[in-house]
Coordinates of C-alpha atoms in Angstrom, one line a residue:
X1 CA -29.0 15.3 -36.4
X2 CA -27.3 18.5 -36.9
X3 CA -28.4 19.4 -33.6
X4 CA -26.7 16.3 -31.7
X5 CA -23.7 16.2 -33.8
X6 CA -22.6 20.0 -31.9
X7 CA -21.6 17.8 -28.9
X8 CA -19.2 15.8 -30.8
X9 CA -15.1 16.8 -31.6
X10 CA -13.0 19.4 -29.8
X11 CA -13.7 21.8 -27.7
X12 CA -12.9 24.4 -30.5
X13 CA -15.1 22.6 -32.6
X14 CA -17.8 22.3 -30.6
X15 CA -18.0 26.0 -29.7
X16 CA -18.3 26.6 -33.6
X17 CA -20.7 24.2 -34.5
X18 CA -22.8 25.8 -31.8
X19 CA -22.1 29.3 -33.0
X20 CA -23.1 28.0 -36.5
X21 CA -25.9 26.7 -35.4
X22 CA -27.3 29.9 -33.8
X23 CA -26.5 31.5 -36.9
X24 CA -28.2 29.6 -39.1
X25 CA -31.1 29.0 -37.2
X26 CA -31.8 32.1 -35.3
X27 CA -34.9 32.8 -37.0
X28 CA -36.2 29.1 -35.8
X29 CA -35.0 29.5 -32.1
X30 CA -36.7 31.2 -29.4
X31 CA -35.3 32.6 -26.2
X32 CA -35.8 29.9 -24.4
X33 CA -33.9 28.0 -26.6
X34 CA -31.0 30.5 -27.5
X35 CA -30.9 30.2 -23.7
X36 CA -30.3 26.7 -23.4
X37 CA -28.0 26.2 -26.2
X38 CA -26.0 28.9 -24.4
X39 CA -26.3 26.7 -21.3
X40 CA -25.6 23.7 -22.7
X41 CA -21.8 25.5 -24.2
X42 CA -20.7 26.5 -20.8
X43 CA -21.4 23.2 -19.1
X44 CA -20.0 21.5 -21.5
X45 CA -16.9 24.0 -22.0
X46 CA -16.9 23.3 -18.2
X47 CA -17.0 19.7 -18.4
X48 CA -13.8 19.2 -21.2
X49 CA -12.2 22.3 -18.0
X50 CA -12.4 19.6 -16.0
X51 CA -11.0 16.7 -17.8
X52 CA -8.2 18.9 -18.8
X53 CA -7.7 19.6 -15.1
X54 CA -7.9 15.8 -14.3
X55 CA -5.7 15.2 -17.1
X56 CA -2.7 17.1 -15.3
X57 CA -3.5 16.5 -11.9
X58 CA -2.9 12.3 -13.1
X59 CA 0.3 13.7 -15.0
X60 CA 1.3 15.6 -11.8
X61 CA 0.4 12.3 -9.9
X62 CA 3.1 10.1 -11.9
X63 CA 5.2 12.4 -11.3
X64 CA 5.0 12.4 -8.0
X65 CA 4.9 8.9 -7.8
X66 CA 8.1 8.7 -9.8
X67 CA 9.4 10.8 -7.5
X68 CA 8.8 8.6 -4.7
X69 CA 10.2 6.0 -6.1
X70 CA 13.4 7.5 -7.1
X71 CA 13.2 8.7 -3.4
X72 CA 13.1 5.0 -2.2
X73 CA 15.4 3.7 -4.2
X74 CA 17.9 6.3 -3.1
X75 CA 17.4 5.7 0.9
X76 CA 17.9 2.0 0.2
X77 CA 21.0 2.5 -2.0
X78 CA 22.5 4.5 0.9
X79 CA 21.3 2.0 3.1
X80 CA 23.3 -0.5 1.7
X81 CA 25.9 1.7 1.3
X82 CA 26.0 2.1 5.1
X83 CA 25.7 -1.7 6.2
X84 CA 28.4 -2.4 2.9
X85 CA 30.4 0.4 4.3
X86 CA 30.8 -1.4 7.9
X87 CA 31.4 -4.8 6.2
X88 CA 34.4 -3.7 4.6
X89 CA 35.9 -1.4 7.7
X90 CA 34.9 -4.6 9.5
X91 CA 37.1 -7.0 7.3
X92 CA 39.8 -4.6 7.0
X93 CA 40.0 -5.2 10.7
X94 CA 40.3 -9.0 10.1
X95 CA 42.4 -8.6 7.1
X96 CA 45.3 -7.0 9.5
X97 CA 45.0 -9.5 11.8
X98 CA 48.0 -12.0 11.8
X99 CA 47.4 -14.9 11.1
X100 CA 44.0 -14.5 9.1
X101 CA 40.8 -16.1 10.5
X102 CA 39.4 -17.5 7.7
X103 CA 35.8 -18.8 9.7
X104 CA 35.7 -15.0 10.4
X105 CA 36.1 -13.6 7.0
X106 CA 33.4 -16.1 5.9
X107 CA 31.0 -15.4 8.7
X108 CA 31.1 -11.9 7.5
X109 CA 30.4 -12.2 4.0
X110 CA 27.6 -14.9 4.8
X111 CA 25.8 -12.1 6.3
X112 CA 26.8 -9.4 3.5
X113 CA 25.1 -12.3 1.5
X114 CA 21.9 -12.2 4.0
X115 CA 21.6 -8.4 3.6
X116 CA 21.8 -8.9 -0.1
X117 CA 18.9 -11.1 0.1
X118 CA 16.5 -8.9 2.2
X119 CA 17.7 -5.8 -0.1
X120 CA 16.2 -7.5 -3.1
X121 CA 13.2 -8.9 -1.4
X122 CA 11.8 -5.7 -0.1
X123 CA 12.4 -1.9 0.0
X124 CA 14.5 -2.1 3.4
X125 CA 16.0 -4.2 5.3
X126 CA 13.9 -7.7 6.6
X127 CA 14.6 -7.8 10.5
X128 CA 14.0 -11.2 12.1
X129 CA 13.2 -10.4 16.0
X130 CA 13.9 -13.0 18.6
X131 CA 14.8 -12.9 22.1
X132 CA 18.0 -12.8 23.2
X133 CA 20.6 -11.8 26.2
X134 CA 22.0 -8.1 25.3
X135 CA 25.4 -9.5 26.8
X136 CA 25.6 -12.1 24.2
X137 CA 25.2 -10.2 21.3
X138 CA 28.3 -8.2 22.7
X139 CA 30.3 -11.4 22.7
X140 CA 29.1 -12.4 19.3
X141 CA 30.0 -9.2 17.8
X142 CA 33.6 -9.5 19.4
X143 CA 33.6 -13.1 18.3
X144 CA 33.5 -11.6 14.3
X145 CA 36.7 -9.6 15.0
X146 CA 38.3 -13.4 16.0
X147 CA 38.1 -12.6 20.2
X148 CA 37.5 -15.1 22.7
X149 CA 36.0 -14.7 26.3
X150 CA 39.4 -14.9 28.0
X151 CA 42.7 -12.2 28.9
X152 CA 42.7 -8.9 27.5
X153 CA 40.6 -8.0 24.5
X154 CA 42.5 -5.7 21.2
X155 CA 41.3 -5.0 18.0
X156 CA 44.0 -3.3 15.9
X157 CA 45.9 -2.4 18.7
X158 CA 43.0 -0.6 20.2
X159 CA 42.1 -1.9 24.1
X160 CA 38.4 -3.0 24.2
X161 CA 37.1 -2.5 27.6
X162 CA 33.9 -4.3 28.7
X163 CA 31.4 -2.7 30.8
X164 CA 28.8 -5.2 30.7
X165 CA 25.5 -4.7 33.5
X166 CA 25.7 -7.6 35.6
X167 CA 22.0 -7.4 36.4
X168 CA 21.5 -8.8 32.2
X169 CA 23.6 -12.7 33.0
X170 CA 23.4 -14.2 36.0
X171 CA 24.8 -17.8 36.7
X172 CA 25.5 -18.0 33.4
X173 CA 22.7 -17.2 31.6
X174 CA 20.6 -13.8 30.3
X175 CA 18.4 -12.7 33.3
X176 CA 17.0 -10.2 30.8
X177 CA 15.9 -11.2 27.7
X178 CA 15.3 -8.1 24.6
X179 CA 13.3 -9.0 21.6
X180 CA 15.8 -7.7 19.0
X181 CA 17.1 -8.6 15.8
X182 CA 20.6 -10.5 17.1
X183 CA 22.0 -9.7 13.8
X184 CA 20.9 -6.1 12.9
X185 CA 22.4 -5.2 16.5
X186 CA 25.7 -6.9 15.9
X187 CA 25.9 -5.0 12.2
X188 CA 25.5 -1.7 13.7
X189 CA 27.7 -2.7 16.9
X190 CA 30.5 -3.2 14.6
X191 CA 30.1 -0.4 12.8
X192 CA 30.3 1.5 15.6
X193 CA 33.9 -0.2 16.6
X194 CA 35.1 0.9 13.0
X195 CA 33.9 4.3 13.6
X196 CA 36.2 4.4 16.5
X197 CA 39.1 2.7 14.7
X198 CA 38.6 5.5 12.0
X199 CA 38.4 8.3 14.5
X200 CA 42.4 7.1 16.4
X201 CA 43.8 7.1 13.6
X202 CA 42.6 11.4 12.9
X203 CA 45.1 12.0 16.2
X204 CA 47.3 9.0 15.2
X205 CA 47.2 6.8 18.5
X206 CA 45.9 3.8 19.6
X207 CA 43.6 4.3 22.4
X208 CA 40.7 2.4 23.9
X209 CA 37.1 1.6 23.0
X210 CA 34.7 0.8 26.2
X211 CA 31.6 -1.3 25.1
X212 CA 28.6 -0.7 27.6
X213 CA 25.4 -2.2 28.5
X214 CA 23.3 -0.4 31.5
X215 CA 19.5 -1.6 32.0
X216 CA 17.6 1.5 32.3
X217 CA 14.7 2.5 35.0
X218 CA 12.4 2.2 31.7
X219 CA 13.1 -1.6 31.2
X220 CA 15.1 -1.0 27.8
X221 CA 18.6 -1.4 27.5
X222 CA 21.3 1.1 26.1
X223 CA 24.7 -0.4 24.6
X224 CA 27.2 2.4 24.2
X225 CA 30.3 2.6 22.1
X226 CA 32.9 4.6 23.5
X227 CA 36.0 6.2 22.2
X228 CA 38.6 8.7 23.8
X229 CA 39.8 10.4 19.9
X230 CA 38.1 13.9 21.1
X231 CA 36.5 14.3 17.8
X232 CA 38.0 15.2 14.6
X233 CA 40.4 17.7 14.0
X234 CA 38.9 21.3 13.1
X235 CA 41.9 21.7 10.5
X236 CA 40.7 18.3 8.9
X237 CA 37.4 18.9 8.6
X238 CA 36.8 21.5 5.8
X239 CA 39.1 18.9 4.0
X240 CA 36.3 15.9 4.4
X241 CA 33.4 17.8 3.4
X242 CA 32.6 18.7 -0.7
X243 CA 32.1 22.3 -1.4
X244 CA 28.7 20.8 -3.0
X245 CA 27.2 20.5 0.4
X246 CA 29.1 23.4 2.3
X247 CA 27.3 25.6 0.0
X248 CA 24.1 24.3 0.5

């Protein structure tokens, strides 16, 4: 019994039960013996090693895990950020129209309401692919700033010029189909336009916005987003950027 109970307790304690052991019976223990007692204390100081060890490597494992989740939940929060951002440059655009088109304002938070949804039921953003002419998703995007397909095209008093390739619509209808997500294009298509908005108003003019489509030797189809602002202003850009990140 006094034998068996040296493998129970602490590490500490079993190292002294075992030195108490070979003290008291060293008369009644051979070599052999002393030898495996003495074999039987490293493994088993090996064995609580590696329990300590496994210990902090499933501590450093949380960790890490919590990390990763903070991680996540920081690229969706400035996902959101970014498709939130574009609704509201998007609306502002509305907004200064005169008079205000209600049925656009509405179709815009519907899908602020959509990207809500898929926010909350996953990590990202749930994309719903279907096919779909390229060309039409350009006219449904200018539909959301209240434009119709007739005369001449302005969004804040900036000139939209249409480049659309004539080899994606004939007679009417898409002669090349994309499988897309209609939706997700016409989010970042309108952020786009914003972007360009934003960028006139750094030189303070109103100058025009080309919207492209080109169908490439590769069968995939670019749409482009072009404005003429050259960039923004060197003297105003150590103004936009937080000393935080300059020194970093």
């Amino acid at each position: 019994d006094k034998y068996a109970s040296i493998v129970l307790g602490s590490l500490d304690e079993y190292q002294n039960r075992v030195d108490i052991f070979l003290i008291e019976f060293k008369e009644h223990i051979d070599d052999k013996t002393r030898t495996m007692l003495h074999l039987f204390r490293a493994v088993m100081e090996l064995s609580w090693e590696n329990a300590r060890v496994h210990d902090e490597r499933q501590s450093i494992i949380e960790k890490w895990e919590r990390l990763e989740a903070a991680n996540k939940a920081g690229a969706l929060a400035r996902e959101f950020a970014h498709e939130t951002q574009q609704f509201v440059n998007s609306s502002k655009v509305l907004i200064a129209k005169d008079p205000i088109n209600v049925d656009n304002l509405r179709e815009n938070l519907d899908r602020l309401e959509d990207l809500s949804k898929n926010l909350l039921k996953k990590t990202g953003i749930s994309y719903q692919k279907e096919l779909c002419g390229v060309n039409d998703i350009i006219w449904d995007t200018l539909r959301t700033y209240g434009l119709r397909k007739k005369g001449s095209y302005e969004i804040q008093g900036h000139k939209i010029n249409l480049k659309l390739d004539h080899r994606l619509r004939q007679k009417g209808k898409p002669a090349y189909l994309v499988d897309v997500d209609p939706n997700a294009i016409i989010s970042c298509l309108r952020n786009l336009i914003s972007n360009a908005i934003e960028q006139y108003k750094f030189i303070n003019k109103k100058g025009p916005i080309d919207i492209l489509t080109e169908l490439n030797k590769s069968s995939s189809v670019d749409i482009i987003v072009q404005d003429y602002a050259g960039g923004i202003n060197p003297e105003i850009l150590p103004n936009m950027i937080w000393d935080a990140w300059v020194s970093r």
